[in-house]
């Protein structure tokens, strides 16, 4: 894995220590879908957020586990990879982060973010994108099955 782009020297040394041992990462979960708040991007000391059309993801290999993004998310869509259901989200975030561009600046949320915040079954909104639907079905089958229920 290539190291992330660091905004300062302190985070670079933290990342080097992280690579020496297994440390957590944070991931974006389903509630970001159709909201796409970017408050988290402003506080991230490394460029580990990636932007899709309807959500953000965190590259788990570039996250330095500082945790500053988690409380900044108005939708509560960011969680540590130690949560019981996190492995599917780690895989989901990693796969999409490898396809989507890095986002480094805050943007306005999606137009109906407030209404969409907290709604169940938001993963089905991803199914409207054919390339994304194919990727999720192949690379995140657990999430695909959940969306179909």
mmCIF file of C-alpha atoms in Angstrom:
data_model
loop_
_atom_site.group_PDB
_atom_site.id
_atom_site.type_symbol
_atom_site.label_atom_id
_atom_site.label_comp_id
_atom_site.label_asym_id
_atom_site.label_seq_id
_atom_site.Cartn_x
_atom_site.Cartn_y
_atom_site.Cartn_z
ATOM 1 C CA UNK A 1 0.000 0.000 0.000
ATOM 2 C CA UNK A 2 1.286 3.441 -0.867
ATOM 3 C CA UNK A 3 1.273 5.860 2.063
ATOM 4 C CA UNK A 4 -1.376 8.563 2.011
ATOM 5 C CA UNK A 5 -0.587 12.203 1.310
ATOM 6 C CA UNK A 6 0.148 13.828 4.671
ATOM 7 C CA UNK A 7 -0.811 17.343 5.602
ATOM 8 C CA UNK A 8 1.948 17.555 8.228
ATOM 9 C CA UNK A 9 4.998 15.690 9.520
ATOM 10 C CA UNK A 10 3.287 14.558 12.752
ATOM 11 C CA UNK A 11 0.721 12.474 10.861
ATOM 12 C CA UNK A 12 3.447 10.965 8.668
ATOM 13 C CA UNK A 13 5.231 9.539 11.691
ATOM 14 C CA UNK A 14 1.923 8.250 13.093
ATOM 15 C CA UNK A 15 1.257 6.424 9.803
ATOM 16 C CA UNK A 16 4.729 4.854 9.902
ATOM 17 C CA UNK A 17 4.025 3.544 13.422
ATOM 18 C CA UNK A 18 0.607 2.297 12.246
ATOM 19 C CA UNK A 19 2.207 0.239 9.504
ATOM 20 C CA UNK A 20 4.448 -1.469 12.076
ATOM 21 C CA UNK A 21 1.465 -2.855 13.962
ATOM 22 C CA UNK A 22 -2.183 -3.547 13.353
ATOM 23 C CA UNK A 23 -4.196 -0.467 14.319
ATOM 24 C CA UNK A 24 -7.815 0.420 13.684
ATOM 25 C CA UNK A 25 -9.273 2.452 10.906
ATOM 26 C CA UNK A 26 -12.577 4.227 10.560
ATOM 27 C CA UNK A 27 -15.085 3.458 7.824
ATOM 28 C CA UNK A 28 -18.154 5.111 6.349
ATOM 29 C CA UNK A 29 -21.383 3.138 6.650
ATOM 30 C CA UNK A 30 -24.799 3.082 5.022
ATOM 31 C CA UNK A 31 -26.179 6.254 6.562
ATOM 32 C CA UNK A 32 -23.872 8.414 4.409
ATOM 33 C CA UNK A 33 -25.726 7.241 1.299
ATOM 34 C CA UNK A 34 -27.952 9.980 -0.133
ATOM 35 C CA UNK A 35 -26.689 12.516 2.463
ATOM 36 C CA UNK A 36 -22.984 12.961 1.683
ATOM 37 C CA UNK A 37 -22.127 15.431 4.408
ATOM 38 C CA UNK A 38 -18.481 16.446 4.102
ATOM 39 C CA UNK A 39 -17.831 17.932 7.560
ATOM 40 C CA UNK A 40 -15.492 14.979 8.163
ATOM 41 C CA UNK A 41 -13.257 15.942 5.253
ATOM 42 C CA UNK A 42 -12.414 19.291 6.859
ATOM 43 C CA UNK A 43 -10.978 17.729 10.013
ATOM 44 C CA UNK A 44 -9.136 14.741 8.532
ATOM 45 C CA UNK A 45 -5.359 15.204 8.929
ATOM 46 C CA UNK A 46 -4.688 12.906 5.943
ATOM 47 C CA UNK A 47 -6.407 12.648 2.591
ATOM 48 C CA UNK A 48 -8.219 9.359 3.153
ATOM 49 C CA UNK A 49 -11.782 10.357 2.117
ATOM 50 C CA UNK A 50 -12.970 9.505 -1.377
ATOM 51 C CA UNK A 51 -16.076 10.857 -3.077
ATOM 52 C CA UNK A 52 -18.733 9.049 -5.062
ATOM 53 C CA UNK A 53 -21.978 10.453 -6.459
ATOM 54 C CA UNK A 54 -24.098 9.704 -3.395
ATOM 55 C CA UNK A 55 -21.636 9.116 -0.539
ATOM 56 C CA UNK A 56 -18.100 9.269 0.783
ATOM 57 C CA UNK A 57 -15.834 6.398 1.788
ATOM 58 C CA UNK A 58 -12.610 6.220 3.805
ATOM 59 C CA UNK A 59 -9.627 4.318 2.482
ATOM 60 C CA UNK A 60 -8.985 2.073 5.517
ATOM 61 C CA UNK A 61 -5.325 1.604 4.585
ATOM 62 C CA UNK A 62 -4.735 5.366 4.655
ATOM 63 C CA UNK A 63 -6.783 6.174 7.760
ATOM 64 C CA UNK A 64 -4.501 6.869 10.737
ATOM 65 C CA UNK A 65 -7.128 6.067 13.383
ATOM 66 C CA UNK A 66 -7.163 9.546 14.874
ATOM 67 C CA UNK A 67 -10.973 9.453 15.177
ATOM 68 C CA UNK A 68 -11.548 13.160 14.585
ATOM 69 C CA UNK A 69 -13.955 12.468 11.715
ATOM 70 C CA UNK A 70 -16.411 10.325 13.679
ATOM 71 C CA UNK A 71 -17.989 13.065 15.843
ATOM 72 C CA UNK A 72 -18.036 15.500 12.901
ATOM 73 C CA UNK A 73 -20.416 13.413 10.795
ATOM 74 C CA UNK A 74 -23.954 14.839 11.231
ATOM 75 C CA UNK A 75 -25.408 11.537 9.998
ATOM 76 C CA UNK A 76 -23.399 9.339 12.394
ATOM 77 C CA UNK A 77 -22.209 7.326 9.411
ATOM 78 C CA UNK A 78 -18.592 6.838 10.516
ATOM 79 C CA UNK A 79 -17.572 3.981 12.795
ATOM 80 C CA UNK A 80 -14.350 2.270 13.876
ATOM 81 C CA UNK A 81 -13.530 -1.044 12.254
ATOM 82 C CA UNK A 82 -13.878 -2.752 15.632
ATOM 83 C CA UNK A 83 -17.696 -2.692 15.480
ATOM 84 C CA UNK A 84 -19.262 -6.160 15.055
ATOM 85 C CA UNK A 85 -20.468 -5.582 11.483
ATOM 86 C CA UNK A 86 -17.455 -3.588 10.335
ATOM 87 C CA UNK A 87 -15.602 -6.029 8.060
ATOM 88 C CA UNK A 88 -18.189 -5.695 5.306
ATOM 89 C CA UNK A 89 -17.813 -1.899 5.544
ATOM 90 C CA UNK A 90 -14.005 -2.122 5.525
ATOM 91 C CA UNK A 91 -14.188 -4.125 2.278
ATOM 92 C CA UNK A 92 -16.806 -1.765 0.845
ATOM 93 C CA UNK A 93 -14.798 1.372 1.714
ATOM 94 C CA UNK A 94 -11.495 -0.062 0.460
ATOM 95 C CA UNK A 95 -12.960 -1.205 -2.847
ATOM 96 C CA UNK A 96 -14.703 2.066 -3.633
ATOM 97 C CA UNK A 97 -11.823 4.224 -2.375
ATOM 98 C CA UNK A 98 -9.639 2.514 -4.961
ATOM 99 C CA UNK A 99 -12.076 3.664 -7.673
ATOM 100 C CA UNK A 100 -13.206 7.103 -6.506
ATOM 101 C CA UNK A 101 -11.205 10.347 -6.334
ATOM 102 C CA UNK A 102 -9.890 11.821 -3.093
ATOM 103 C CA UNK A 103 -11.925 14.690 -1.657
ATOM 104 C CA UNK A 104 -10.030 17.289 0.358
ATOM 105 C CA UNK A 105 -12.459 20.208 0.567
ATOM 106 C CA UNK A 106 -15.843 20.512 2.212
ATOM 107 C CA UNK A 107 -18.873 20.703 -0.079
ATOM 108 C CA UNK A 108 -22.588 21.141 0.428
ATOM 109 C CA UNK A 109 -24.474 17.948 1.293
ATOM 110 C CA UNK A 110 -26.891 16.424 -1.189
ATOM 111 C CA UNK A 111 -30.167 18.381 -1.594
ATOM 112 C CA UNK A 112 -32.356 16.033 0.461
ATOM 113 C CA UNK A 113 -29.736 15.058 3.042
ATOM 114 C CA UNK A 114 -31.825 16.022 6.059
ATOM 115 C CA UNK A 115 -34.803 13.940 4.915
ATOM 116 C CA UNK A 116 -32.590 10.960 4.043
ATOM 117 C CA UNK A 117 -30.586 11.022 7.281
ATOM 118 C CA UNK A 118 -31.406 7.948 9.352
ATOM 119 C CA UNK A 119 -33.696 6.233 6.853
ATOM 120 C CA UNK A 120 -33.247 2.448 6.782
ATOM 121 C CA UNK A 121 -32.371 0.544 3.626
ATOM 122 C CA UNK A 122 -30.302 3.279 2.043
ATOM 123 C CA UNK A 123 -28.001 0.731 0.430
ATOM 124 C CA UNK A 124 -30.723 0.206 -2.177
ATOM 125 C CA UNK A 125 -30.019 3.750 -3.453
ATOM 126 C CA UNK A 126 -26.665 2.503 -4.659
ATOM 127 C CA UNK A 127 -28.416 0.024 -6.900
ATOM 128 C CA UNK A 128 -29.449 2.842 -9.248
ATOM 129 C CA UNK A 129 -25.870 3.056 -10.503
ATOM 130 C CA UNK A 130 -25.147 0.095 -12.810
ATOM 131 C CA UNK A 131 -21.323 0.096 -12.372
ATOM 132 C CA UNK A 132 -21.651 0.467 -8.610
ATOM 133 C CA UNK A 133 -24.366 -2.195 -8.440
ATOM 134 C CA UNK A 134 -22.116 -4.642 -10.271
ATOM 135 C CA UNK A 135 -19.163 -3.852 -8.011
ATOM 136 C CA UNK A 136 -21.170 -4.243 -4.785
ATOM 137 C CA UNK A 137 -22.755 -7.498 -5.977
ATOM 138 C CA UNK A 138 -19.319 -8.954 -6.776
ATOM 139 C CA UNK A 139 -17.109 -7.464 -4.065
ATOM 140 C CA UNK A 140 -19.459 -6.929 -1.135
ATOM 141 C CA UNK A 141 -21.980 -9.773 -1.401
ATOM 142 C CA UNK A 142 -23.026 -9.458 2.254
ATOM 143 C CA UNK A 143 -24.072 -5.863 1.672
ATOM 144 C CA UNK A 144 -25.815 -6.831 -1.565
ATOM 145 C CA UNK A 145 -27.904 -9.444 0.243
ATOM 146 C CA UNK A 146 -28.825 -6.951 2.965
ATOM 147 C CA UNK A 147 -29.998 -4.451 0.354
ATOM 148 C CA UNK A 148 -32.160 -7.087 -1.312
ATOM 149 C CA UNK A 149 -34.032 -7.904 1.908
#
